[in-house]
Coordinates of C-alpha atoms (C1' of nucleotides) in Angstrom, one line a residue:
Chain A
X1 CA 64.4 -35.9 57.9
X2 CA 62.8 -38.5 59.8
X3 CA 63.2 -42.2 58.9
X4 CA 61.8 -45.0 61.0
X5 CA 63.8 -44.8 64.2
X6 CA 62.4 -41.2 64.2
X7 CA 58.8 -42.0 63.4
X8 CA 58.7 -45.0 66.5
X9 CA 59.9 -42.4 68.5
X10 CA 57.4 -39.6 67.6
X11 CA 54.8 -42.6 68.3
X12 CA 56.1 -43.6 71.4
X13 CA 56.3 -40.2 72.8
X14 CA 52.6 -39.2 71.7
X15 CA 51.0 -42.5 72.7
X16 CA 50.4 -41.4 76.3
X17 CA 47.9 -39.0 74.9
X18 CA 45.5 -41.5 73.9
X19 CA 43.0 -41.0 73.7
X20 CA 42.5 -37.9 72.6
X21 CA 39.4 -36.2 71.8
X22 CA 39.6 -33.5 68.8
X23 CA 37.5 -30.1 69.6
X24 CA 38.7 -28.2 66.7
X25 CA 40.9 -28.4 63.7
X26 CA 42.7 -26.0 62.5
X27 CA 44.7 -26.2 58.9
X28 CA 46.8 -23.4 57.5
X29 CA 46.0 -22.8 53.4
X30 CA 49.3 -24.5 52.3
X31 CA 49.4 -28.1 54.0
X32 CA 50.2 -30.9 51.9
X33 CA 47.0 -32.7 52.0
X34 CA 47.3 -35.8 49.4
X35 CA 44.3 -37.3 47.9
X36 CA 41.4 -35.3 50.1
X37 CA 40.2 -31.5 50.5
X38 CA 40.2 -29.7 53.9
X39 CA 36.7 -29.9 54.3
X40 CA 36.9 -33.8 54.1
X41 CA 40.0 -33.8 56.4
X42 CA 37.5 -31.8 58.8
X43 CA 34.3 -33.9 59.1
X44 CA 37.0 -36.9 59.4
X45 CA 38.2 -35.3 62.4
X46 CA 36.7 -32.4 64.2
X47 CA 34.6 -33.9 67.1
X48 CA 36.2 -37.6 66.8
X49 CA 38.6 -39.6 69.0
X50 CA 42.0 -40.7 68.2
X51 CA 42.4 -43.8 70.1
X52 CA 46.0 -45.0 69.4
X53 CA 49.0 -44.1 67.4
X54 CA 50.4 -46.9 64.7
X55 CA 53.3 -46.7 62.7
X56 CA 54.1 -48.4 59.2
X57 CA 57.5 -47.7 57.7
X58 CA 58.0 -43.9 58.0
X59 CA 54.3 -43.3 57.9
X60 CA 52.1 -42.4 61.6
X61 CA 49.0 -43.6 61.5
X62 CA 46.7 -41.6 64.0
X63 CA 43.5 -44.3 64.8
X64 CA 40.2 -42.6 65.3
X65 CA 37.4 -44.1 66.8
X66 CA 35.3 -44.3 63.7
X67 CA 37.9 -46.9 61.6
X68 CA 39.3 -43.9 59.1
X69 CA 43.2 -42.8 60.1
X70 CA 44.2 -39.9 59.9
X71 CA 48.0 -40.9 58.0
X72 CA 51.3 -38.5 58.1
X73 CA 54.5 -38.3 56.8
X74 CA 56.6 -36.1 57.5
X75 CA 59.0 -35.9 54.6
X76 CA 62.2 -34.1 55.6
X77 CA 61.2 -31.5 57.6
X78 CA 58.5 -32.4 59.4
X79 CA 57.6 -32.5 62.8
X80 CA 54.5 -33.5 65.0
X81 CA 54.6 -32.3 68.6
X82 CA 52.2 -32.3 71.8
X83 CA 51.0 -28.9 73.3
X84 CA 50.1 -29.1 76.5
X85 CA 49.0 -25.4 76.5
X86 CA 49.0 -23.4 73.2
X87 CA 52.3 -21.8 72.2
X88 CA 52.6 -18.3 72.8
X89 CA 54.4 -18.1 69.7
X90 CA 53.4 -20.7 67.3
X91 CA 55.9 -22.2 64.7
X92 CA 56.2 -20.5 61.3
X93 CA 54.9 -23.6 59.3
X94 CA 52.6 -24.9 61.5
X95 CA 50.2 -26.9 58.7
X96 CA 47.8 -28.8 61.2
X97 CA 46.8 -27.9 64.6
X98 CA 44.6 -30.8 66.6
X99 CA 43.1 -29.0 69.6
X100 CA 41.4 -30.5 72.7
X101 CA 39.0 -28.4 74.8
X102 CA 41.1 -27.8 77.1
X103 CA 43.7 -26.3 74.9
X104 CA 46.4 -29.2 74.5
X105 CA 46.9 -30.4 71.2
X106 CA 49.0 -31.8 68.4
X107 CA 51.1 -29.4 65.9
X108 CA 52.0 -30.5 62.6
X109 CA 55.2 -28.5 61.9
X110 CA 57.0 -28.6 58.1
X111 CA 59.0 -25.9 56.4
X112 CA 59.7 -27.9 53.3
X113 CA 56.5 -29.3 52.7
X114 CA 57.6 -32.7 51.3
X115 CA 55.3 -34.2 54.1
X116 CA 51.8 -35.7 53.2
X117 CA 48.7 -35.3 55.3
X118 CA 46.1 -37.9 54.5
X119 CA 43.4 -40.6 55.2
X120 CA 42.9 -44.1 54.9
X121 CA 40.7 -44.9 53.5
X122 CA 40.4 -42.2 51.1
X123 CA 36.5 -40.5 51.1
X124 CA 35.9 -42.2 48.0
X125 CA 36.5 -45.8 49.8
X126 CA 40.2 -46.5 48.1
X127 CA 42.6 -47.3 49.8
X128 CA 45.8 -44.7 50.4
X129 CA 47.8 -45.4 47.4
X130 CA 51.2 -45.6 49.1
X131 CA 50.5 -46.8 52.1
X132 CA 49.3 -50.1 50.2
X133 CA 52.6 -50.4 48.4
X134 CA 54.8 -50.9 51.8
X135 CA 56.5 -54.3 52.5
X136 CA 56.6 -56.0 55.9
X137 CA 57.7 -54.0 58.6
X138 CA 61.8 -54.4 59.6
X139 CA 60.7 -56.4 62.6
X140 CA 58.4 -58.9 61.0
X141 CA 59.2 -59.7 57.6
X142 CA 60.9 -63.7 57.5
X143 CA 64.3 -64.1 55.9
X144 CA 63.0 -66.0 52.9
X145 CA 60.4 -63.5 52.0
X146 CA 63.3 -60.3 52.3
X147 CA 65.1 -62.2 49.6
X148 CA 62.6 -62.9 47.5
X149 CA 61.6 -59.4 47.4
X150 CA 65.0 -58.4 46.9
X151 CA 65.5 -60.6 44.0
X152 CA 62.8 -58.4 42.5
X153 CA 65.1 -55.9 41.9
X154 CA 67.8 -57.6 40.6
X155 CA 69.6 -54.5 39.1
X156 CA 69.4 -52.3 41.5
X157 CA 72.4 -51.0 43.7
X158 CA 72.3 -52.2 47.0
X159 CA 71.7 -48.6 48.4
X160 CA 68.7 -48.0 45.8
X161 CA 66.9 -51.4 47.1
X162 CA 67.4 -50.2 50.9
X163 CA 65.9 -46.7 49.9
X164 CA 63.2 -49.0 48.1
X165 CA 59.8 -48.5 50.1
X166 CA 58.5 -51.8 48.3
X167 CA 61.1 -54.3 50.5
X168 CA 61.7 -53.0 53.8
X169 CA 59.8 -49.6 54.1
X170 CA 60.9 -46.8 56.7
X171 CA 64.9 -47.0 55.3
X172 CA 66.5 -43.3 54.6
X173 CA 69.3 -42.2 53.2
X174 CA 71.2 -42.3 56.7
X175 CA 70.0 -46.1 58.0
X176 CA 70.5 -47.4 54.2
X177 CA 74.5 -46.0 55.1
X178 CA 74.6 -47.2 58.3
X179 CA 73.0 -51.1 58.0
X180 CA 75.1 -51.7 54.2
X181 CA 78.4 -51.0 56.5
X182 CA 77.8 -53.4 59.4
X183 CA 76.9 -56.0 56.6
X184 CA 80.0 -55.4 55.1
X185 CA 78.4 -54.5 51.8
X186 CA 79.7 -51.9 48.9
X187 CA 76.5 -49.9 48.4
X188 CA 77.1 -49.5 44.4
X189 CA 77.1 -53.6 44.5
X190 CA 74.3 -55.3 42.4
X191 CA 71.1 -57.4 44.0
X192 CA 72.1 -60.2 41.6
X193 CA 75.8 -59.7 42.5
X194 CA 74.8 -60.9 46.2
X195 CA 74.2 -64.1 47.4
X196 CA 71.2 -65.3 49.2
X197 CA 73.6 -65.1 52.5
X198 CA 74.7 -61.9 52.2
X199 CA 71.4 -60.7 52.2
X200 CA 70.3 -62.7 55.1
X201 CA 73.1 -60.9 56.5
X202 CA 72.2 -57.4 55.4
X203 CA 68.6 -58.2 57.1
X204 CA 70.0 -58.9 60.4
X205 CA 72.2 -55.8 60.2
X206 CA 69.1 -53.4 59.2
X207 CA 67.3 -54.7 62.5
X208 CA 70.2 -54.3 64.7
X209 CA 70.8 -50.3 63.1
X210 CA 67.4 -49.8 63.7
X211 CA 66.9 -50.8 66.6
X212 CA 69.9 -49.4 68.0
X213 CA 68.1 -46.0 66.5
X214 CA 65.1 -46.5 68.5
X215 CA 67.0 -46.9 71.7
X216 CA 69.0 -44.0 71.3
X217 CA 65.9 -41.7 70.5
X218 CA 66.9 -41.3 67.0
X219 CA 69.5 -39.3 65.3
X220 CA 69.6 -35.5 65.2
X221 CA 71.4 -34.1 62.3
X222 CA 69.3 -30.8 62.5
X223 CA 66.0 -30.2 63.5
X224 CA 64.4 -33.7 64.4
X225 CA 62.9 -34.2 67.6
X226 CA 60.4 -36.5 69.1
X227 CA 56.5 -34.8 70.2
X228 CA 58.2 -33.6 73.3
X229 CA 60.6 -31.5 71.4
X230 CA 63.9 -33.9 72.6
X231 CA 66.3 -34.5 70.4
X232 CA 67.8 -37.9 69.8
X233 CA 71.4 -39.6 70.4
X234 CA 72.2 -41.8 67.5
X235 CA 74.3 -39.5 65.5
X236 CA 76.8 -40.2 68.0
X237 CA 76.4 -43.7 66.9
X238 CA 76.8 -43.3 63.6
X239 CA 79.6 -45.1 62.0
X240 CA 79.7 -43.4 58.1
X241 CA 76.8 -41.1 57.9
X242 CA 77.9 -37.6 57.7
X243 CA 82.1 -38.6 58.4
X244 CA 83.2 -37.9 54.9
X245 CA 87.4 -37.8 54.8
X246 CA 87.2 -39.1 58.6
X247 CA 87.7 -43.1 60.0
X248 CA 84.6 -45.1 60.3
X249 CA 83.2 -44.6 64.4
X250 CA 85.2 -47.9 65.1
X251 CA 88.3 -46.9 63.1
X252 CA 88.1 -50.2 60.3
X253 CA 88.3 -47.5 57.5
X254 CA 88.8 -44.2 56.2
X255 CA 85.2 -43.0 55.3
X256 CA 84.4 -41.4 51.2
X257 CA 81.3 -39.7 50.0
X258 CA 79.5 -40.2 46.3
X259 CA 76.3 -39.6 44.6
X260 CA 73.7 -42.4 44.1
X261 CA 70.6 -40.9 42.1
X262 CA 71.7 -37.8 43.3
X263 CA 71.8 -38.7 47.1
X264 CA 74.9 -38.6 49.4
X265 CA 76.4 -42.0 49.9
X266 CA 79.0 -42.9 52.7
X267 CA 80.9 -46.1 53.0
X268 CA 84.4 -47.2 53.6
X269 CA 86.1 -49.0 50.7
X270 CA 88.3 -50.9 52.6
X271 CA 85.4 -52.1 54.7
X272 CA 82.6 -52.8 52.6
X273 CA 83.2 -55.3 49.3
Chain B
dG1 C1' 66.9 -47.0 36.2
dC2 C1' 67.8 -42.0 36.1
dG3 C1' 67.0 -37.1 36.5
dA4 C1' 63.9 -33.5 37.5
dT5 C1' 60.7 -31.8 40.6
dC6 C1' 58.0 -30.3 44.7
dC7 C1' 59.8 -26.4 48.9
dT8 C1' 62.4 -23.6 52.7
dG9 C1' 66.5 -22.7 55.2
dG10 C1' 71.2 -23.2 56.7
dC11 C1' 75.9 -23.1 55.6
dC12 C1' 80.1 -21.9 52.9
Chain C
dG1 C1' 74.9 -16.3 45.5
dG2 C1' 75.2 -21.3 45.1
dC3 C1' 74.9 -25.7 47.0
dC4 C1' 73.1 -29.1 49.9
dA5 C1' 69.6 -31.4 52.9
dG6 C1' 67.0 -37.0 56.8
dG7 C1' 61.8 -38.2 50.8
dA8 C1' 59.0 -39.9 47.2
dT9 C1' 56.6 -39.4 42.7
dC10 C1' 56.6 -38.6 38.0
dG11 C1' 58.0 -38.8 33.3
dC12 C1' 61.5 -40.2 29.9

DNA sequence: GCGATCCTGGCC
DNA sequence: GGCCAGGATCGC
């Protein structure tokens, strides 16, 4: 569900709650902890500080006061929202519940349970395995160093090096859609079939569709919504995503569906070459 | 590289 | 009842 428009905007809307002083931990017997038990998960937590909230690609990274983080994803379906008072009728697949004293606390919602719940460092003193794979965030990464690392993957589609955590992490399936048709690009097109400008191109077109995501608060196909429980405007900003057999939002071109490895792609032919 | 796989739920 | 879904890993 959530790429990394989604994520910034969970972060942003849970900062104010910094800190935040964990009294009890509560984890339901199905959560998709990766890489630690829930008794490590609990003497990481219970009775510690989170101090701020980070964000790396689509992962949150939840600072405590003792160096360890406390790292989610929340895969397609999940969702982390602020309590001020507990729910009088607590979501179904609630998987982690981070109480204060006073009652407030964070809920880590996810029916699917493609989400991961983690640390970083792991107890044994590695490193988070995934986590350490990302490239540069969208925002920081130089021209020269995107196309070098796209040059990496010579023969993949252009929509497969998007999805492709390695390059520009924090890309779904919808942004990937989105930033290939500002650039102009066909999304079945080769890496090696693009030149180095085109690419310096598609860079500047995945900042400006991600940052237009931010501003709108993310887009909403279905359940997303920030820790307040808002919903987010981009879908209305959406110029291919989800308009199969309809005109691109601006009207340059009649909008067609396929499958890449088994994932809905949208593009307009007679816009992207 | 590609398909299968982990899950639940909504929609046709 | 079957198909599809905003993700990422794994094995071939």
């Amino acid at each position: 569900m959530p790429e990394l428009p989604e994520v910034e905007c969970i972060r942003r809307s849970l900062t104010p709650y910094c800190p935040f002083v964990i009294a009890e931990m509560r984890l339901s017997a199905v959560a998709p902890l990766v890489a630690v038990t829930a008794a490590e998960l609990r003497t990481a937590l219970a009775q510690h500080t989170i101090t701020r909230i980070a964000r790396r690609g689509k992962y949150l990274l939840l600072h405590l006061e003792t160096e360890s983080i406390l790292v989610i994803h929340l895969g397609m379906t999940g969702q982390l929202r602020w309590h001020a008072q507990p729910p009088s009728s607590p979501h179904r697949h609630t998987h982690l519940q981070l109480i204060a004293s006073n009652g407030s606390g964070l809920h880590y919602i996810d029916p699917r349970r493609f989400g991961v719940i983690s640390l970083h460092p792991l107890p044994d003193g590695r490193p988070h395995p995934t986590l350490e794979r990302l490239g540069p965030e969208y925002d920081a990464v130089a021209a020269t160093d995107f196309i070098a690392r796209c040059r990496r993957h010579a023969r993949l589609t252009l929509k497969s090096l998007l999805l492709h955590q390695g390059v520009v992490p924090g890309i779904g399936n919808i942004y990937a859609c989105e930033a290939l048709y500002r650039a102009g690009l066909d999304p079945r097109r080769l890496v090696q079939a693009t030149s180095d400008e085109a690419l310096r191109h598609l860079l500047a077109q995945i900042r400006a569709t991600l940052d237009l995501g931010i501003a709108k608060g993310g887009t909403t196909l279905r359940d997303y919504v920030d820790g307040h429980g808002h919903r987010g405007a981009m879908k209305d900003f959406l110029h291919v995503y989800d308009r199969e057999g309809q005109s691109s939002l601006d009207g340059r071109g009649r909008v067609i569906r396929i499958m890449q490895n088994a994932r809905s792609t949208f593009f307009a032919p007679a816009v992207q070459t």
